[in-house]
Structures are given as structure tokens and as C-alpha cells.
Amino acid sequence: MSETHTLSVPLSAAAAGTVVELTEAEQNEVAAVAGLLAAGGSVPGGIDGPGWLAAARDASVRLPHRVLAALRAFRHDAGPDGVLLLRNLPVVGGGPLPATPAVRGSVERVPTVAASVVTTAMLHLGEVIAFRNEKSGALVQNVVPVPGSESSQSNAGSVLLELHIENAFHDNRPDFVGLLCVREDVTGDAKLCTSSIRRALPLLSDRARAVLSEPRFLTEPPPSFGALGSVTPAHAVLNGDPEDPNVLVDFSATHPLDAEARRAMAELREVFMETMSALSLRVGDLAVVDNRLAVHGRTSFTPAYDGADRWLHRVYAHLDHRRSRVDRAGGGAVLG
Ligand SMILES: O=C(O)CCC(=O)C(=O)O
Ligand SMILES: [Fe+2]
């Protein structure tokens, strides 16, 4: 566990990474694509049924060119910040947005406009996946505050959510995490925080770099997996090219195995804080985080539980479906 449990957002913090703001015409094009998929709302099984993801894959090629180009470029190289922000996406069709759900494990089963938007976008970053033990294996999950879960280190909580790699404990963790804002936090306090190892690395001491590159850490599954995940074998926090490594850490679930490893992890958290960006997501913002290069978290906020709280849809993608085939019973999208 981290000792401090604060994320003080630097005053200079702003949106990180590449930002693409859709024009009204582009927004209408996306709405038309999503509208087709949402109209098929009666497909058996909805989003998680046998046919919808294939329909979404087909429809996804019709997204506006600038959106496709941004996603493709980000997939190739997520840049120094490891974050892509698409703004001004459509999130509702004809009717009003329903009340923000306030129950644990809430997911989207019916293909709404917003669910279709986030899925078609994420399909350009790889294969859309979910985990059987997390939010009942749903492909489109709700990120909402849940009464009674305030202090949970999960996306149902409202205390500060520590910086983390998504599902760090899992061998086939997602390569990209997409978070689409369908209702923004009225208080403005809830901010998505991201820090990239590309920004942080030059600020780390040589000793910390060396220690973080050794298998001196263990990572537990997050609370969203219930009791079902298992702790990793000892692993390094920095992997790959020492000059441009991947990072594997969750500051509430990764445990150093010795005192020096503890100090190195604390130093890493410090430099992540120094280089952190924080963003109050607006309605229609899709933030995509490269889960190899950037950690993410969220500042604390105070939900009202009145149906108007902050509401995101989360979708995962990974690049190599064959690599995870052993975990995907029947060849579907859900890892067991
Ligand atoms: O609420 C947020 O901004 C981020 C939540 C989060 O880390 C997640 O859903 O994976
Ligand atoms: Fe997360």
C-alpha cells in the first residue's frame, strides 16, 4: 500500500496527450454510425450477444477519417503522454440520458449510442475484451460512484483512486483503456489523472531505475475481481527497453518485496506525481490510455447519489487476440 494516499494535482495540470475535437459534421457522422448499431438494440444478448461486436466492427470503418487516423496513429505510438483525447463525441440518441446508475457492477447490455461510440472507437485500437470475473464479463462497463463503496480502491469509490495500470496482475491485461464520459461530475472535483513513464523516466535516479527493473514486486488483483484473481509471481515494474520501458504497477495493489524496492516504488510515485496531468472529463470526451506506458487514477469527489453523478463507460482493447486465446473460452471476447 502507498503510505501517503494523496494525489495533489499540480496547478499546471491540463489535458495530456493528443487532443482531437470533433466538428459538428464529424459528430453527426459518428452519431449516424452509432445510431445504426443502437437501433439494433433488440439483438439477442445485446452488446454481449453473439452478433453485436461483429456488427460494431463492420460499422467502425465508417467513423470519420480524422477519428480513424487519430486512433491508428495512437495505436502505432501513444506519444510521450500515452493518452489520446477525442472530444465532442455524441453520447445520446433521441431521448434523454437516464439517471446515473448507483449499483455495484453496473454495465451496459443494450447498445445505446454512447456504448456504440466507445466500442467502435476502441475496435480500432485492437480487439475489444472483458474479464469474466470483473463486472460479469460485460464489454461496456459503467464507472459510477456507488453508495457504501466510497472508500473502495475501485472505480465504484469516490476517495482518491491511486494511480494504476489496469488489471496489472493479469498476464493478458488490456493494452488500451477507453473511458467515455456520458455525464460529467457537476462538482468538477473528479479528475482523471494520468502519468506516463516516458515523462517520468528521466526524473528517476539510476538506482531506482535498476531496482524497478528487477523482479522485486508482487501485484494483487483489484477489488473488482472479487476473490477470484490470484497474486502475480514476483515481477519487475519496468520492463523492456531500459530507455523506453513499459511500466507495470498499481500503487494500491503492488507490493515491494524488500526495503530498497519500497524506496524505488516511492520514488516512482513521486515522479509520476510531478509529471501528472489531470482532466475533468466533459460529456462526449473519450480518453484512451495506453496501459503499457501510462498509469491512471482519479481525484476524490463527493457524489450526491441523486441520479446526476459522474458517469463514464469503460471499454478495454488489446492487440493480440491469439496471445489471449487460452484465456478466452470458445474464442469469444471474454477472458476467464
Ligand atoms: O474514474 C476515473 O476517471 C477512472 C476510473 C478507473 O480507473 C477505471 O475505471 O479503470
Ligand atoms: Fe482504472
Short mmCIF file of C-alpha atoms and ligand atoms in Angstrom, two decimals:
data_model
loop_
_atom_site.label_atom_id
_atom_site.label_comp_id
_atom_site.label_asym_id
_atom_site.label_seq_id
_atom_site.Cartn_x
_atom_site.Cartn_y
_atom_site.Cartn_z
CA MET A 1 0.00 0.00 0.00
CA SER A 2 1.22 3.51 -0.64
CA GLU A 3 1.85 5.38 2.56
CA THR A 4 0.52 8.77 1.62
CA HIS A 5 -2.75 8.36 -0.26
CA THR A 6 -2.89 11.82 -1.69
CA LEU A 7 -2.88 12.91 -5.29
CA SER A 8 -2.19 16.60 -5.17
CA VAL A 9 -2.92 17.83 -8.65
CA PRO A 10 -0.24 20.25 -9.87
CA LEU A 11 -1.63 23.69 -10.69
CA SER A 12 -0.26 23.39 -14.19
CA ALA A 13 -2.11 20.11 -14.79
CA ALA A 14 -4.03 20.10 -18.03
CA ALA A 15 -5.18 17.66 -20.67
CA ALA A 16 -2.26 15.45 -21.65
CA GLY A 17 -1.50 13.93 -24.98
CA THR A 18 -3.09 14.31 -28.35
CA VAL A 19 -6.47 16.06 -28.43
CA VAL A 20 -8.87 15.74 -31.35
CA GLU A 21 -12.05 17.83 -31.08
CA LEU A 22 -14.77 16.67 -33.45
CA THR A 23 -16.55 19.23 -35.59
CA GLU A 24 -20.34 19.25 -35.63
CA ALA A 25 -20.30 17.47 -39.00
CA GLU A 26 -17.99 14.78 -37.64
CA GLN A 27 -20.14 14.42 -34.56
CA ASN A 28 -23.15 13.82 -36.83
CA GLU A 29 -21.22 11.19 -38.80
CA VAL A 30 -20.36 9.33 -35.59
CA ALA A 31 -23.98 9.63 -34.42
CA ALA A 32 -25.16 8.05 -37.67
CA VAL A 33 -22.80 5.07 -37.26
CA ALA A 34 -23.72 4.64 -33.59
CA GLY A 35 -27.40 5.11 -34.38
CA LEU A 36 -27.34 2.10 -36.70
CA LEU A 37 -25.85 -0.09 -34.01
CA ALA A 38 -28.08 1.29 -31.30
CA ALA A 39 -31.14 0.66 -33.47
CA GLY A 40 -30.19 -2.99 -33.47
CA GLY A 41 -30.81 -2.88 -29.73
CA SER A 42 -33.07 -5.88 -29.84
CA VAL A 43 -30.27 -8.24 -30.99
CA PRO A 44 -30.23 -11.35 -28.79
CA GLY A 45 -27.93 -10.83 -25.83
CA GLY A 46 -27.44 -7.14 -26.69
CA ILE A 47 -23.85 -5.89 -26.64
CA ASP A 48 -22.52 -9.13 -25.21
CA GLY A 49 -24.54 -11.37 -27.53
CA PRO A 50 -23.05 -13.31 -30.43
CA GLY A 51 -23.57 -10.80 -33.24
CA TRP A 52 -23.26 -7.28 -31.95
CA LEU A 53 -19.48 -6.96 -31.68
CA ALA A 54 -19.12 -8.15 -35.29
CA ALA A 55 -21.70 -5.57 -36.38
CA ALA A 56 -19.80 -2.93 -34.42
CA ARG A 57 -16.54 -3.95 -36.14
CA ASP A 58 -18.20 -3.56 -39.54
CA ALA A 59 -19.73 -0.21 -38.63
CA SER A 60 -16.49 1.09 -37.11
CA VAL A 61 -14.85 1.55 -40.52
CA ARG A 62 -17.37 4.31 -41.20
CA LEU A 63 -16.16 6.60 -38.45
CA PRO A 64 -14.88 9.97 -39.70
CA HIS A 65 -11.47 9.88 -41.30
CA ARG A 66 -9.84 12.17 -38.72
CA VAL A 67 -11.02 9.92 -35.89
CA LEU A 68 -9.71 6.81 -37.65
CA ALA A 69 -6.39 8.49 -38.35
CA ALA A 70 -6.00 9.62 -34.73
CA LEU A 71 -6.76 6.14 -33.39
CA ARG A 72 -4.43 4.47 -35.87
CA ALA A 73 -1.57 6.86 -35.09
CA PHE A 74 -2.10 6.40 -31.35
CA ARG A 75 -2.06 2.65 -31.74
CA HIS A 76 1.25 2.90 -33.56
CA ASP A 77 2.80 5.13 -30.89
CA ALA A 78 0.95 6.63 -27.95
CA GLY A 79 3.38 9.54 -27.73
CA PRO A 80 5.10 10.99 -24.66
CA ASP A 81 1.91 11.11 -22.58
CA GLY A 82 0.33 7.80 -23.58
CA VAL A 83 -3.08 9.47 -23.77
CA LEU A 84 -5.45 10.33 -26.61
CA LEU A 85 -8.45 12.55 -26.01
CA LEU A 86 -11.32 12.63 -28.51
CA ARG A 87 -13.78 15.41 -27.69
CA ASN A 88 -17.30 16.23 -28.74
CA LEU A 89 -18.44 12.66 -29.43
CA PRO A 90 -22.20 12.06 -29.38
CA VAL A 91 -23.47 10.23 -26.30
CA VAL A 92 -27.26 10.25 -26.63
CA GLY A 93 -29.68 9.46 -29.41
CA GLY A 94 -33.20 10.88 -29.38
CA GLY A 95 -34.18 10.59 -25.76
CA PRO A 96 -32.71 12.00 -22.56
CA LEU A 97 -29.91 10.20 -20.75
CA PRO A 98 -31.30 8.02 -17.94
CA ALA A 99 -30.28 8.55 -14.31
CA THR A 100 -26.70 7.59 -13.45
CA PRO A 101 -26.79 4.02 -12.12
CA ALA A 102 -25.73 3.72 -8.48
CA VAL A 103 -25.29 -0.01 -8.03
CA ARG A 104 -22.16 -2.11 -7.87
CA GLY A 105 -21.14 -3.95 -11.03
CA SER A 106 -23.35 -1.82 -13.28
CA VAL A 107 -22.82 -2.44 -17.01
CA GLU A 108 -24.38 -1.56 -20.36
CA ARG A 109 -26.09 -4.52 -22.01
CA VAL A 110 -28.24 -2.63 -24.52
CA PRO A 111 -26.34 -0.96 -27.35
CA THR A 112 -27.01 2.71 -26.70
CA VAL A 113 -25.41 5.47 -28.77
CA ALA A 114 -22.71 6.01 -26.15
CA ALA A 115 -21.94 2.28 -25.85
CA SER A 116 -21.72 2.06 -29.64
CA VAL A 117 -19.44 5.11 -29.86
CA VAL A 118 -16.92 3.86 -27.33
CA THR A 119 -16.91 0.33 -28.75
CA THR A 120 -16.47 1.35 -32.40
CA ALA A 121 -13.60 3.65 -31.43
CA MET A 122 -11.86 1.04 -29.28
CA LEU A 123 -12.15 -1.56 -32.05
CA HIS A 124 -9.55 0.50 -33.93
CA LEU A 125 -7.07 0.01 -31.11
CA GLY A 126 -7.32 -3.75 -31.16
CA GLU A 127 -9.74 -6.43 -30.05
CA VAL A 128 -12.34 -5.39 -27.51
CA ILE A 129 -12.20 -7.65 -24.45
CA ALA A 130 -13.58 -8.05 -20.95
CA PHE A 131 -12.85 -10.27 -17.95
CA ARG A 132 -15.37 -12.84 -16.72
CA ASN A 133 -14.58 -12.08 -13.09
CA GLU A 134 -14.92 -8.34 -13.47
CA LYS A 135 -18.34 -6.70 -13.87
CA SER A 136 -19.81 -10.01 -15.06
CA GLY A 137 -17.70 -10.01 -18.22
CA ALA A 138 -19.59 -7.12 -19.85
CA LEU A 139 -17.77 -5.38 -22.71
CA VAL A 140 -19.11 -1.93 -21.80
CA GLN A 141 -18.87 -1.18 -18.11
CA ASN A 142 -20.13 1.74 -16.09
CA VAL A 143 -17.78 3.79 -13.99
CA VAL A 144 -20.07 5.34 -11.40
CA PRO A 145 -19.85 6.10 -7.68
CA VAL A 146 -21.71 3.54 -5.57
CA PRO A 147 -23.19 4.25 -2.12
CA GLY A 148 -21.34 2.26 0.53
CA SER A 149 -18.24 1.86 -1.69
CA GLU A 150 -16.87 5.36 -1.09
CA SER A 151 -13.52 4.22 0.24
CA SER A 152 -13.04 1.32 -2.20
CA GLN A 153 -9.92 1.34 -4.40
CA SER A 154 -12.09 0.58 -7.42
CA ASN A 155 -13.97 2.73 -9.86
CA ALA A 156 -17.08 2.49 -7.60
CA GLY A 157 -15.27 4.53 -4.96
CA SER A 158 -15.09 8.29 -4.55
CA VAL A 159 -11.99 8.63 -2.39
CA LEU A 160 -8.85 9.17 -4.38
CA LEU A 161 -8.23 6.25 -6.73
CA GLU A 162 -4.49 5.55 -6.71
CA LEU A 163 -2.51 5.58 -9.93
CA HIS A 164 -2.56 2.14 -11.55
CA ILE A 165 -2.09 0.09 -14.66
CA GLU A 166 -5.44 -1.54 -15.41
CA ASN A 167 -5.57 -5.15 -14.22
CA ALA A 168 -1.83 -5.08 -13.61
CA PHE A 169 -1.96 -8.52 -12.01
CA HIS A 170 -3.25 -10.19 -15.20
CA ASP A 171 -0.96 -11.63 -17.91
CA ASN A 172 -3.40 -10.58 -20.60
CA ARG A 173 -4.23 -7.17 -19.21
CA PRO A 174 -5.64 -4.68 -21.72
CA ASP A 175 -3.22 -2.68 -23.86
CA PHE A 176 -5.66 0.24 -24.04
CA VAL A 177 -8.37 1.52 -21.70
CA GLY A 178 -11.11 3.76 -23.10
CA LEU A 179 -13.18 6.00 -20.81
CA LEU A 180 -16.10 7.83 -22.41
CA CYS A 181 -17.81 10.50 -20.32
CA VAL A 182 -21.59 10.40 -20.64
CA ARG A 183 -22.31 12.62 -17.63
CA GLU A 184 -19.73 14.94 -16.15
CA ASP A 185 -19.10 15.50 -12.47
CA VAL A 186 -21.10 18.61 -11.56
CA THR A 187 -18.69 19.50 -8.78
CA GLY A 188 -15.72 19.44 -11.15
CA ASP A 189 -13.69 17.69 -8.44
CA ALA A 190 -13.42 14.27 -10.09
CA LYS A 191 -10.43 14.38 -12.41
CA LEU A 192 -8.95 11.59 -14.45
CA CYS A 193 -5.22 11.63 -13.66
CA THR A 194 -2.59 10.16 -15.95
CA SER A 195 1.20 9.90 -15.78
CA SER A 196 3.43 8.41 -18.41
CA ILE A 197 6.64 6.50 -17.81
CA ARG A 198 8.11 8.33 -20.81
CA ARG A 199 7.77 11.62 -18.91
CA ALA A 200 8.74 10.17 -15.54
CA LEU A 201 11.78 8.08 -16.52
CA PRO A 202 14.29 10.94 -16.91
CA LEU A 203 13.47 12.11 -13.36
CA LEU A 204 14.19 8.73 -11.75
CA SER A 205 17.58 8.05 -10.14
CA ASP A 206 19.75 5.41 -11.79
CA ARG A 207 19.43 3.24 -8.70
CA ALA A 208 15.61 3.39 -8.73
CA ARG A 209 15.61 2.53 -12.44
CA ALA A 210 17.78 -0.51 -11.76
CA VAL A 211 15.72 -1.72 -8.79
CA LEU A 212 12.41 -1.20 -10.59
CA SER A 213 13.76 -3.36 -13.43
CA GLU A 214 14.23 -6.36 -11.14
CA PRO A 215 11.56 -8.90 -10.07
CA ARG A 216 11.14 -7.45 -6.58
CA PHE A 217 7.37 -6.73 -6.65
CA LEU A 218 4.08 -8.61 -6.36
CA THR A 219 0.67 -7.39 -7.55
CA GLU A 220 -2.73 -8.41 -6.20
CA PRO A 221 -5.94 -8.48 -8.23
CA PRO A 222 -8.14 -5.39 -7.77
CA PRO A 223 -11.35 -5.48 -5.69
CA SER A 224 -13.43 -5.57 -8.89
CA PHE A 225 -12.28 -9.17 -9.43
CA GLY A 226 -13.73 -10.25 -6.12
CA ALA A 227 -11.83 -13.15 -4.58
CA LEU A 228 -11.23 -14.74 -7.97
CA GLY A 229 -7.90 -13.41 -9.23
CA SER A 230 -4.53 -14.58 -7.95
CA VAL A 231 -1.42 -12.65 -6.96
CA THR A 232 1.31 -12.38 -9.60
CA PRO A 233 4.69 -14.07 -9.31
CA ALA A 234 7.46 -11.60 -8.47
CA HIS A 235 7.74 -9.12 -11.34
CA ALA A 236 9.65 -6.01 -12.38
CA VAL A 237 7.89 -2.63 -12.53
CA LEU A 238 9.90 -1.50 -15.56
CA ASN A 239 10.14 -3.97 -18.44
CA GLY A 240 11.58 -3.95 -21.93
CA ASP A 241 13.98 -1.37 -23.36
CA PRO A 242 15.61 0.41 -20.39
CA GLU A 243 15.45 3.66 -22.40
CA ASP A 244 11.72 3.33 -23.24
CA PRO A 245 10.26 0.72 -20.88
CA ASN A 246 6.74 -0.45 -20.22
CA VAL A 247 5.50 0.13 -16.69
CA LEU A 248 3.65 -2.39 -14.55
CA VAL A 249 2.47 -1.02 -11.23
CA ASP A 250 -0.67 -0.36 -9.22
CA PHE A 251 0.09 1.84 -6.23
CA SER A 252 -2.64 0.23 -4.18
CA ALA A 253 -2.08 -3.39 -5.27
CA THR A 254 1.66 -3.72 -5.99
CA HIS A 255 3.82 -4.66 -3.04
CA PRO A 256 7.60 -4.24 -2.91
CA LEU A 257 9.39 -7.31 -1.56
CA ASP A 258 12.20 -5.50 0.26
CA ALA A 259 13.13 -2.11 1.68
CA GLU A 260 15.07 -0.94 -1.38
CA ALA A 261 12.23 -1.95 -3.68
CA ARG A 262 9.88 0.03 -1.41
CA ARG A 263 12.05 3.14 -1.75
CA ALA A 264 12.25 2.77 -5.52
CA MET A 265 8.47 2.45 -5.77
CA ALA A 266 8.02 5.53 -3.59
CA GLU A 267 10.41 7.45 -5.87
CA LEU A 268 8.46 6.31 -8.92
CA ARG A 269 5.23 7.55 -7.37
CA GLU A 270 6.88 10.91 -6.63
CA VAL A 271 8.00 11.41 -10.23
CA PHE A 272 4.61 10.28 -11.52
CA MET A 273 3.05 12.99 -9.32
CA GLU A 274 5.45 15.60 -10.65
CA THR A 275 4.62 14.77 -14.25
CA MET A 276 0.90 14.03 -13.79
CA SER A 277 -1.88 15.51 -15.88
CA ALA A 278 -5.44 15.82 -14.59
CA LEU A 279 -8.57 16.24 -16.61
CA SER A 280 -12.21 16.94 -15.69
CA LEU A 281 -13.86 14.85 -18.36
CA ARG A 282 -16.67 16.63 -20.23
CA VAL A 283 -19.67 14.96 -21.80
CA GLY A 284 -18.53 13.46 -25.11
CA ASP A 285 -14.88 13.10 -24.10
CA LEU A 286 -13.25 9.75 -24.80
CA ALA A 287 -9.91 9.43 -23.04
CA VAL A 288 -7.83 6.50 -24.23
CA VAL A 289 -4.87 5.46 -22.08
CA ASP A 290 -2.02 3.27 -23.32
CA ASN A 291 -1.92 0.74 -20.48
CA ARG A 292 1.75 -0.10 -21.11
CA LEU A 293 3.05 3.45 -20.93
CA ALA A 294 0.72 5.37 -18.64
CA VAL A 295 -0.82 4.85 -15.22
CA HIS A 296 -4.19 6.41 -14.43
CA GLY A 297 -6.21 7.26 -11.35
CA ARG A 298 -8.85 9.71 -10.19
CA THR A 299 -9.00 12.52 -7.63
CA SER A 300 -11.55 12.25 -4.83
CA PHE A 301 -15.03 13.74 -5.18
CA THR A 302 -18.36 13.86 -3.38
CA PRO A 303 -21.20 12.04 -5.11
CA ALA A 304 -24.79 13.07 -4.45
CA TYR A 305 -26.38 9.73 -5.43
CA ASP A 306 -29.24 11.68 -6.97
CA GLY A 307 -29.04 10.21 -10.46
CA ALA A 308 -26.88 13.09 -11.72
CA ASP A 309 -23.45 11.84 -10.64
CA ARG A 310 -20.45 11.41 -12.91
CA TRP A 311 -20.88 8.53 -15.35
CA LEU A 312 -18.29 7.00 -17.67
CA HIS A 313 -18.37 3.96 -19.94
CA ARG A 314 -15.21 1.87 -19.88
CA VAL A 315 -14.05 -0.45 -22.68
CA TYR A 316 -10.79 -2.39 -22.93
CA ALA A 317 -8.85 -3.37 -26.04
CA HIS A 318 -5.79 -5.48 -26.56
CA LEU A 319 -3.58 -6.02 -29.54
CA ASP A 320 -3.03 -9.74 -29.74
CA HIS A 321 -6.11 -11.92 -29.65
CA ARG A 322 -4.10 -15.09 -30.29
CA ARG A 323 -1.98 -14.43 -27.24
CA SER A 324 -5.06 -14.44 -25.01
CA ARG A 325 -6.86 -17.29 -26.80
CA VAL A 326 -6.03 -19.69 -23.98
CA ASP A 327 -7.99 -17.44 -21.60
CA ARG A 328 -10.98 -16.93 -23.93
CA ALA A 329 -13.25 -19.96 -23.70
CA GLY A 330 -14.97 -20.60 -27.04
CA GLY A 331 -12.94 -17.86 -28.73
CA GLY A 332 -15.22 -15.07 -27.54
CA ALA A 333 -14.26 -11.66 -26.22
CA VAL A 334 -14.32 -12.53 -22.53
CA LEU A 335 -11.22 -13.69 -20.68
CA GLY A 336 -11.93 -16.26 -17.98
O1 LIG B 1 -12.97 7.38 -12.79
C1 LIG B 1 -11.97 7.54 -13.47
O2 LIG B 1 -11.69 8.63 -14.01
C2 LIG B 1 -11.01 6.39 -13.69
C3 LIG B 1 -11.54 5.11 -13.15
C4 LIG B 1 -10.65 3.95 -13.48
O3 LIG B 1 -9.51 3.89 -13.15
C5 LIG B 1 -11.20 2.85 -14.26
O4 LIG B 1 -12.41 2.78 -14.43
O5 LIG B 1 -10.41 2.00 -14.72
FE FE B 2 -8.57 2.05 -13.96
#
